[in-house]
Tab-separated table of C-alpha atoms in Angstrom:
chain	number	residue	atom	x	y	z
A	177	MET	CA	-91.247	12.224	6.170
A	178	SER	CA	-87.707	12.148	7.601
A	179	LEU	CA	-88.923	14.012	10.702
A	180	ARG	CA	-91.716	11.442	11.179
A	181	ILE	CA	-89.211	8.567	10.872
A	182	HIS	CA	-86.891	10.251	13.367
A	183	GLN	CA	-89.753	10.717	15.836
A	184	ASP	CA	-90.827	7.083	15.466
A	185	HIS	CA	-87.250	5.883	15.926
A	186	SER	CA	-86.824	8.001	19.055
A	187	ARG	CA	-90.102	6.678	20.445
A	188	PHE	CA	-89.024	3.091	19.718
A	189	LYS	CA	-85.691	3.629	21.508
A	190	GLN	CA	-87.520	5.024	24.539
A	191	ILE	CA	-89.818	1.976	24.629
A	192	VAL	CA	-86.843	-0.392	24.343
A	193	ARG	CA	-84.984	1.492	27.066
A	194	GLY	CA	-88.008	1.195	29.361
A	195	LYS	CA	-88.305	-2.545	28.690
A	196	ILE	CA	-84.631	-3.083	29.492
A	197	LYS	CA	-84.858	-1.056	32.711
A	198	SER	CA	-87.918	-2.974	33.902
A	199	ASN	CA	-86.171	-6.317	33.255
A	200	LEU	CA	-82.634	-5.313	34.241
A	201	ARG	CA	-82.478	-7.498	37.366
A	202	LYS	CA	-83.387	-10.540	35.263
A	203	TYR	CA	-80.697	-9.693	32.697
A	204	VAL	CA	-78.094	-9.295	35.444
A	205	GLN	CA	-78.959	-12.667	36.984
A	206	LYS	CA	-78.878	-14.537	33.672
A	207	GLY	CA	-75.652	-14.924	31.736
A	208	GLU	CA	-76.838	-16.073	28.304
A	209	MET	CA	-76.944	-12.530	26.917
A	210	ILE	CA	-73.207	-12.163	27.576
A	211	GLY	CA	-72.595	-14.717	24.830
A	212	LYS	CA	-74.269	-12.334	22.367
A	213	LYS	CA	-71.830	-9.527	23.061
A	214	GLY	CA	-70.183	-7.870	20.072
A	215	LYS	CA	-67.375	-5.363	20.014
A	216	ASP	CA	-69.464	-2.340	21.020
A	217	THR	CA	-73.001	-3.737	21.237
A	218	ILE	CA	-74.913	-6.554	22.870
A	219	SER	CA	-78.115	-8.318	21.783
A	220	ILE	CA	-80.807	-8.270	24.451
A	221	PRO	CA	-84.076	-10.254	24.221
A	222	ILE	CA	-87.055	-8.159	25.225
A	223	PRO	CA	-90.793	-8.972	25.161
A	224	PHE	CA	-92.417	-8.364	21.789
A	225	ILE	CA	-93.236	-4.682	21.392
A	226	ASP	CA	-96.769	-4.132	20.147
A	227	ILE	CA	-97.834	-0.603	19.261
A	228	PRO	CA	-101.294	0.176	20.762
A	229	HIS	CA	-104.093	-0.320	18.216
A	230	PHE	CA	-107.768	-1.243	17.968
A	231	LYS	CA	-108.575	-4.938	17.511
A	232	TYR	CA	-111.668	-7.052	17.038
A	233	GLY	CA	-113.271	-8.747	20.004
A	234	HIS	CA	-114.490	-12.374	20.036
A	235	LYS	CA	-117.892	-13.075	18.489
A	236	GLU	CA	-119.678	-14.056	21.701
A	237	GLN	CA	-118.872	-10.719	23.284
A	238	GLY	CA	-121.308	-8.803	21.101
A	239	GLY	CA	-120.781	-5.244	19.970
A	240	VAL	CA	-120.844	-3.295	16.733
A	241	GLY	CA	-120.403	-5.503	13.675
A	242	GLN	CA	-121.008	-8.743	15.623
A	243	GLY	CA	-123.828	-11.203	15.025
A	244	ASP	CA	-124.749	-14.587	13.659
A	245	GLY	CA	-122.726	-15.693	10.700
A	246	GLU	CA	-123.219	-18.169	7.904
A	247	VAL	CA	-121.465	-21.445	7.200
A	248	GLY	CA	-118.172	-20.851	5.412
A	249	GLN	CA	-118.021	-17.187	6.354
A	250	GLN	CA	-114.443	-15.996	6.849
A	251	LEU	CA	-113.630	-15.117	10.420
A	252	SER	CA	-112.635	-11.581	11.196
A	253	PRO	CA	-109.270	-10.853	12.817
A	254	GLY	CA	-109.292	-11.748	16.491
A	255	ALA	CA	-112.181	-14.198	16.252
A	256	VAL	CA	-109.983	-17.290	16.310
A	257	GLN	CA	-110.012	-18.790	19.768
A	258	PRO	CA	-106.641	-19.591	21.398
A	259	GLY	CA	-105.722	-23.269	21.505
A	260	ASP	CA	-105.521	-25.392	24.658
A	261	GLY	CA	-101.907	-26.410	24.020
A	262	HIS	CA	-102.703	-30.032	23.066
A	263	GLN	CA	-103.255	-29.579	19.348
A	264	ALA	CA	-101.733	-27.452	16.624
A	265	GLY	CA	-103.456	-24.098	16.498
A	266	GLN	CA	-103.550	-20.970	14.396
A	267	GLY	CA	-103.245	-18.383	17.169
A	268	GLU	CA	-99.974	-16.548	17.641
A	269	GLY	CA	-97.867	-17.133	20.718
A	270	ASP	CA	-95.544	-14.944	22.721
A	271	HIS	CA	-92.502	-13.591	20.926
A	272	ASN	CA	-89.237	-12.088	22.071
A	273	LEU	CA	-87.530	-9.390	20.078
A	274	GLU	CA	-83.744	-9.138	20.133
A	275	VAL	CA	-82.447	-5.588	19.930
A	276	ASP	CA	-78.864	-4.406	19.716
A	277	VAL	CA	-77.937	-1.978	22.478
A	278	THR	CA	-74.573	-0.292	22.770
A	279	LEU	CA	-72.572	-1.138	25.860
A	280	ASP	CA	-72.485	2.575	26.658
A	281	GLU	CA	-76.304	2.733	26.704
A	282	LEU	CA	-76.429	-0.421	28.812
A	283	ALA	CA	-74.032	1.146	31.312
A	284	GLN	CA	-76.214	4.266	31.523
A	285	ILE	CA	-79.279	2.115	32.264
A	286	LEU	CA	-77.321	0.188	34.906
A	287	GLY	CA	-76.203	3.439	36.522
A	288	GLU	CA	-79.748	4.839	36.566
A	289	GLU	CA	-81.317	1.713	38.024
A	290	LEU	CA	-78.663	1.142	40.703
A	291	ARG	CA	-78.153	4.901	41.194
A	292	LEU	CA	-74.427	4.518	40.749
A	293	PRO	CA	-72.391	7.716	41.171
A	294	ASN	CA	-69.918	8.720	38.476
A	295	ILE	CA	-66.365	7.811	39.396
A	296	GLU	CA	-64.317	10.593	40.963
A	297	ARG	CA	-61.155	11.194	38.966
A	298	ARG	CA	-57.820	11.327	40.693
A	299	GLN	CA	-56.335	14.781	41.219
A	300	ASN	CA	-52.929	13.742	39.885
A	301	GLU	CA	-53.981	12.277	36.532
A	302	LYS	CA	-51.511	13.642	33.994
A	303	ILE	CA	-51.899	11.422	30.929
A	304	VAL	CA	-52.250	13.642	27.840
A	305	THR	CA	-52.659	12.458	24.262
A	306	GLN	CA	-52.187	14.504	21.104
A	307	LYS	CA	-54.921	14.407	18.494
A	308	ILE	CA	-54.689	15.834	14.971
A	309	ARG	CA	-57.461	18.275	14.236
A	310	TYR	CA	-57.941	19.584	10.683
A	311	THR	CA	-58.710	23.274	10.895
A	312	GLY	CA	-58.786	24.634	7.341
A	313	VAL	CA	-57.235	24.773	3.880
A	314	ASN	CA	-53.944	26.376	2.803
A	315	THR	CA	-52.147	26.947	-0.497
A	316	THR	CA	-49.050	25.127	0.748
A	317	GLY	CA	-48.464	21.814	2.392
A	318	PRO	CA	-47.255	18.237	1.868
A	319	GLU	CA	-48.668	16.244	-1.031
A	320	SER	CA	-50.065	13.669	1.398
A	321	LEU	CA	-52.488	16.345	2.669
A	322	ARG	CA	-53.567	17.645	-0.726
A	323	HIS	CA	-57.297	18.396	-0.797
A	324	PHE	CA	-58.297	17.032	-4.209
A	325	LYS	CA	-61.845	18.366	-4.213
A	326	ARG	CA	-60.781	21.888	-3.285
A	327	THR	CA	-57.949	21.729	-5.837
A	328	TYR	CA	-60.362	20.670	-8.580
A	329	LYS	CA	-62.871	23.388	-7.715
A	330	GLN	CA	-60.146	26.051	-7.709
A	331	ALA	CA	-58.885	24.914	-11.132
A	332	LEU	CA	-62.456	24.900	-12.482
A	333	ARG	CA	-63.072	28.377	-11.090
A	334	ARG	CA	-59.859	29.663	-12.685
A	335	GLN	CA	-60.587	28.147	-16.103
A	336	ILE	CA	-64.118	29.582	-16.134
A	337	ALA	CA	-62.791	33.014	-15.185
A	338	MET	CA	-60.169	32.859	-17.961
A	339	GLY	CA	-62.690	31.606	-20.540
A	340	THR	CA	-60.757	28.419	-21.265
A	341	TYR	CA	-63.349	26.005	-19.902
A	342	ASP	CA	-65.128	23.999	-22.625
A	343	ALA	CA	-68.395	22.424	-21.408
A	344	SER	CA	-68.383	19.998	-24.340
A	345	ARG	CA	-64.905	18.781	-23.354
A	346	PRO	CA	-64.765	19.316	-19.563
A	347	ILE	CA	-61.059	18.794	-19.020
A	348	ILE	CA	-59.743	20.335	-15.808
A	349	ILE	CA	-55.965	20.647	-15.433
A	350	PRO	CA	-54.883	22.070	-12.070
A	351	THR	CA	-51.764	24.189	-11.940
A	352	ARG	CA	-49.405	24.711	-9.046
A	353	GLU	CA	-51.397	27.758	-7.931
A	354	ASP	CA	-54.637	25.743	-7.834
A	355	ARG	CA	-53.414	23.226	-5.301
A	356	ARG	CA	-55.019	23.305	-1.887
A	357	TYR	CA	-53.860	21.435	1.221
A	358	ARG	CA	-55.462	20.536	4.526
A	359	SER	CA	-54.059	22.416	7.494
A	360	TYR	CA	-54.063	20.969	10.981
A	361	LYS	CA	-52.981	21.554	14.529
A	362	LEU	CA	-52.166	19.182	17.364
A	363	GLN	CA	-54.689	19.296	20.161
A	364	GLU	CA	-53.791	17.985	23.599
A	365	LEU	CA	-56.550	15.979	25.214
A	366	PRO	CA	-56.510	14.607	28.762
A	367	GLU	CA	-57.001	10.849	28.858
A	368	THR	CA	-57.981	8.687	31.767
A	369	ASN	CA	-56.727	5.123	31.686
A	370	ALA	CA	-57.843	2.360	33.986
A	371	VAL	CA	-56.962	-1.260	34.611
A	372	ILE	CA	-58.978	-4.025	36.244
A	373	ILE	CA	-56.959	-6.842	37.755
A	374	TYR	CA	-59.222	-9.834	38.226
A	375	MET	CA	-58.143	-12.506	40.692
A	376	MET	CA	-60.031	-15.744	41.201
A	377	ASP	CA	-59.617	-18.813	43.373
A	378	VAL	CA	-59.709	-21.885	41.105
A	379	SER	CA	-59.071	-24.515	43.758
A	380	GLY	CA	-61.253	-27.588	44.051
A	381	SER	CA	-63.837	-25.825	46.226
A	382	MET	CA	-64.722	-23.334	43.454
A	383	GLY	CA	-67.154	-25.118	41.131
A	384	ASP	CA	-68.687	-24.195	37.771
A	385	GLU	CA	-71.625	-22.394	39.398
A	386	GLN	CA	-69.283	-20.132	41.358
A	387	LYS	CA	-67.253	-19.339	38.223
A	388	GLU	CA	-70.430	-18.531	36.302
A	389	ILE	CA	-71.340	-15.983	38.989
A	390	VAL	CA	-67.882	-14.404	38.648
A	391	ARG	CA	-68.213	-14.330	34.848
A	392	ILE	CA	-71.578	-12.559	34.963
A	393	GLU	CA	-70.493	-10.043	37.576
A	394	SER	CA	-67.238	-9.240	35.764
A	395	PHE	CA	-69.223	-8.414	32.605
A	396	TRP	CA	-71.242	-5.741	34.407
A	397	LEU	CA	-68.181	-4.363	36.181
A	398	ASP	CA	-66.391	-4.120	32.828
A	399	THR	CA	-69.396	-2.440	31.216
A	400	TRP	CA	-69.644	0.267	33.888
A	401	LEU	CA	-65.915	1.027	34.066
A	402	ARG	CA	-65.575	1.181	30.259
A	403	HIS	CA	-68.385	3.722	30.310
A	404	GLN	CA	-66.440	5.792	32.825
A	405	TYR	CA	-62.979	5.575	31.252
A	406	LYS	CA	-61.705	6.044	27.707
A	407	GLY	CA	-59.140	3.277	28.006
A	408	LEU	CA	-59.625	0.154	30.089
A	409	GLU	CA	-57.275	-2.797	30.340
A	410	ALA	CA	-58.002	-6.113	32.010
A	411	ARG	CA	-55.508	-8.535	33.546
A	412	TYR	CA	-56.425	-11.972	34.851
A	413	ILE	CA	-54.870	-13.953	37.713
A	414	ILE	CA	-55.907	-17.433	38.829
A	415	HIS	CA	-54.648	-19.099	41.956
A	416	ASP	CA	-54.868	-22.163	44.101
A	417	ALA	CA	-51.687	-22.634	46.126
A	418	VAL	CA	-49.757	-20.858	43.328
A	419	ALA	CA	-50.849	-17.828	41.266
A	420	ARG	CA	-50.277	-17.192	37.590
A	421	GLU	CA	-51.461	-14.695	34.982
A	422	VAL	CA	-53.668	-16.065	32.188
A	423	ASP	CA	-55.887	-14.842	29.351
A	424	ARG	CA	-59.619	-14.217	29.741
A	425	ASP	CA	-60.775	-17.571	28.347
A	426	THR	CA	-58.446	-19.535	30.624
A	427	PHE	CA	-59.534	-17.415	33.590
A	428	PHE	CA	-63.168	-18.496	33.336
A	429	HIS	CA	-62.670	-22.119	32.318
A	430	THR	CA	-59.783	-23.407	34.448
A	431	ARG	CA	-60.364	-25.657	37.420
A	432	GLU	CA	-57.622	-26.927	39.671
A	433	SER	CA	-57.724	-29.345	42.569
A	434	GLY	CA	-55.052	-28.008	44.904
A	435	GLY	CA	-55.235	-26.027	48.116
A	436	THR	CA	-55.669	-22.279	48.463
A	437	MET	CA	-53.036	-19.647	49.266
A	438	ILE	CA	-54.559	-16.253	48.589
A	439	SER	CA	-51.285	-14.454	49.307
A	440	SER	CA	-49.842	-15.847	46.049
A	441	ALA	CA	-52.445	-13.896	44.064
A	442	TYR	CA	-51.890	-10.688	46.015
A	443	LYS	CA	-48.130	-10.931	45.477
A	444	LEU	CA	-48.572	-11.278	41.714
A	445	CYS	CA	-51.120	-8.444	41.678
A	446	ARG	CA	-48.673	-6.218	43.569
A	447	ASP	CA	-45.861	-7.051	41.137
A	448	ILE	CA	-48.038	-6.306	38.077
A	449	ILE	CA	-49.053	-2.930	39.475
A	450	LYS	CA	-45.463	-1.986	40.295
A	451	ALA	CA	-44.191	-3.039	36.875
A	452	ASP	CA	-46.891	-1.666	34.561
A	453	TYR	CA	-49.283	0.739	36.278
A	454	PRO	CA	-47.861	3.733	38.172
A	455	LYS	CA	-50.546	5.247	40.363
A	456	SER	CA	-49.814	8.751	39.030
A	457	ALA	CA	-51.033	7.685	35.589
A	458	TRP	CA	-53.518	4.847	36.111
A	459	ASN	CA	-56.803	4.194	37.892
A	460	ILE	CA	-56.351	0.721	39.361
A	461	TYR	CA	-59.118	-1.716	40.360
A	462	PRO	CA	-58.134	-5.115	41.797
A	463	PHE	CA	-61.155	-7.436	42.074
A	464	HIS	CA	-60.750	-10.721	43.930
A	465	PHE	CA	-63.294	-13.559	43.984
A	466	SER	CA	-63.039	-16.566	46.279
A	467	ASP	CA	-65.159	-18.849	48.449
A	468	GLY	CA	-63.413	-17.529	51.562
A	469	ASP	CA	-61.316	-20.601	52.236
A	470	ASN	CA	-57.596	-19.916	52.823
A	471	TRP	CA	-54.688	-22.217	53.675
A	472	SER	CA	-53.902	-20.830	57.114
A	473	ALA	CA	-54.321	-17.890	59.441
A	474	ASP	CA	-50.679	-16.969	58.777
A	475	ASP	CA	-51.380	-16.642	55.054
A	476	THR	CA	-54.405	-14.451	55.796
A	477	ARG	CA	-52.236	-12.167	57.963
A	478	GLN	CA	-49.762	-11.939	55.081
A	479	CYS	CA	-52.592	-10.952	52.721
A	480	ILE	CA	-53.764	-8.202	55.057
A	481	GLU	CA	-50.219	-6.895	55.428
A	482	MET	CA	-49.781	-6.692	51.639
A	483	LEU	CA	-53.107	-4.935	51.267
A	484	ARG	CA	-52.253	-2.304	53.855
A	485	GLU	CA	-48.682	-1.626	52.774
A	486	ASP	CA	-48.517	-2.319	49.031
A	487	ILE	CA	-51.918	-2.467	47.336
A	488	LEU	CA	-54.399	-0.113	49.016
A	489	PRO	CA	-52.157	3.007	48.954
A	490	GLY	CA	-51.928	2.888	45.145
A	491	VAL	CA	-55.371	1.780	43.953
A	492	ASN	CA	-58.696	3.516	43.445
A	493	GLN	CA	-60.546	0.626	45.018
A	494	PHE	CA	-59.876	-2.933	46.098
A	495	ALA	CA	-62.938	-5.190	45.917
A	496	TYR	CA	-63.415	-8.651	47.328
A	497	GLY	CA	-66.409	-10.796	46.419
A	498	GLN	CA	-66.994	-13.962	48.394
A	499	VAL	CA	-68.970	-16.497	46.373
A	500	GLU	CA	-70.795	-18.970	48.570
A	501	SER	CA	-69.667	-22.565	48.153
A	502	PRO	CA	-70.654	-25.715	50.031
A	503	TYR	CA	-66.955	-26.465	50.481
A	504	GLY	CA	-65.600	-23.035	51.487
A	505	SER	CA	-65.277	-21.903	55.080
A	506	GLY	CA	-66.227	-18.281	54.340
A	507	GLN	CA	-63.772	-16.970	56.918
A	508	PHE	CA	-61.686	-14.705	54.708
A	509	ILE	CA	-64.269	-11.927	54.305
A	510	LYS	CA	-64.687	-11.792	58.085
A	511	ASP	CA	-60.955	-11.269	58.503
A	512	LEU	CA	-60.905	-8.580	55.796
A	513	ARG	CA	-63.896	-6.821	57.301
A	514	GLU	CA	-62.202	-6.687	60.679
A	515	ALA	CA	-58.804	-5.583	59.353
A	516	VAL	CA	-59.518	-3.215	56.406
A	517	GLY	CA	-63.304	-3.003	56.193
A	518	ASP	CA	-63.337	0.649	57.297
A	519	ALA	CA	-60.945	1.800	54.542
A	520	THR	CA	-62.596	4.161	52.047
A	521	ASN	CA	-61.172	2.315	49.039
A	522	VAL	CA	-62.229	-1.191	50.092
A	523	ALA	CA	-65.496	-2.815	48.981
A	524	LEU	CA	-66.573	-6.191	50.341
A	525	SER	CA	-69.536	-8.240	49.169
A	526	GLU	CA	-70.992	-11.670	49.907
A	527	ILE	CA	-72.545	-13.359	46.849
A	528	ALA	CA	-74.752	-16.247	47.877
A	529	ASP	CA	-76.122	-17.042	44.402
A	530	LYS	CA	-77.058	-15.403	41.085
A	531	ASP	CA	-79.841	-13.441	42.764
A	532	ALA	CA	-77.180	-11.703	44.859
A	533	ILE	CA	-75.212	-10.432	41.823
A	534	TYR	CA	-77.473	-7.384	41.457
A	535	PRO	CA	-76.898	-5.948	44.969
A	536	SER	CA	-73.250	-7.010	44.804
A	537	ILE	CA	-72.664	-4.721	41.817
A	538	LYS	CA	-74.036	-1.890	43.943
A	539	ASP	CA	-71.639	-2.860	46.744
A	540	PHE	CA	-68.660	-2.683	44.394
A	541	LEU	CA	-69.535	0.403	42.349
A	542	GLY	CA	-71.675	2.409	44.766
A	543	LYS	CA	-68.775	4.351	46.284
A	544	GLY	CA	-67.967	6.195	43.061
A	545	ARG	CA	-64.266	5.456	43.291
């Protein structure tokens, strides 16, 4: 019976996985599922899954078991005609089933559908963590590691061997020689840490629709990078004419009305990297989203200079996503493409609307860096 249940469960998971893959583009474009995200899982609505089975046809179609009926005769399953939508009916409608999928499984599906390469690790990663691994049982050790079950069994074995065990009064009293303790050793495990530094223009030209696109895309970027790395941190920078670091909620819900100086965000990003994330120990991913409108050509030149000298030499990949806005000039991505577009660790993407999020994820993650 347990084998049958396991087979059915595996078959169900394969069906669910296929449904998610076939509807992945729709899930990427829509952001409502992000609100159903838990700590390690996310609820995804999929079309109702119906296991193939035989069913009755309608009466007028003929066939075995069909014919004229009598007044008051109970209809067989399937004989009820669907309603026309104007009156209450008895027929069942379409249903969606919500299933919980781990973020790791979702990342695997995303990688398969977009054919994303696994990220190449840096050669100079040297972060090592020590993990306690219990390897056996000894007769000596600290009391905090005493193995009570093994101690009890040893005392029981000794009392039975000595003939002092009374089944009618099963009292087991361990002695010092009966005590057993867990033994362990420290195992060194390599660990890869990564940080995403999100930067977003929150000036008056970036509206709610543009921020929603950034929110959806950042979810999928997070999901893929967390699948690739054991530890992932996220830092958030918003900017108009001045940049400041904020928490995640503030990042996605703040709107300012000032001008735009992108260099302020790049300066803060550079300072955060220098202070907290040495390149010898961290995989660093700055992601910047804007509508491409900057204060002046001089500020753009300053941005490019900081990228070349301070940011690009120490990061795995710098990514810039330009979200189309009716108020933005869209010039900044053209300047970046001309100045640093050929760099191997630069990814540039133009995001016209929610339909463009899907190919934009490929632009950002397709290099495997």
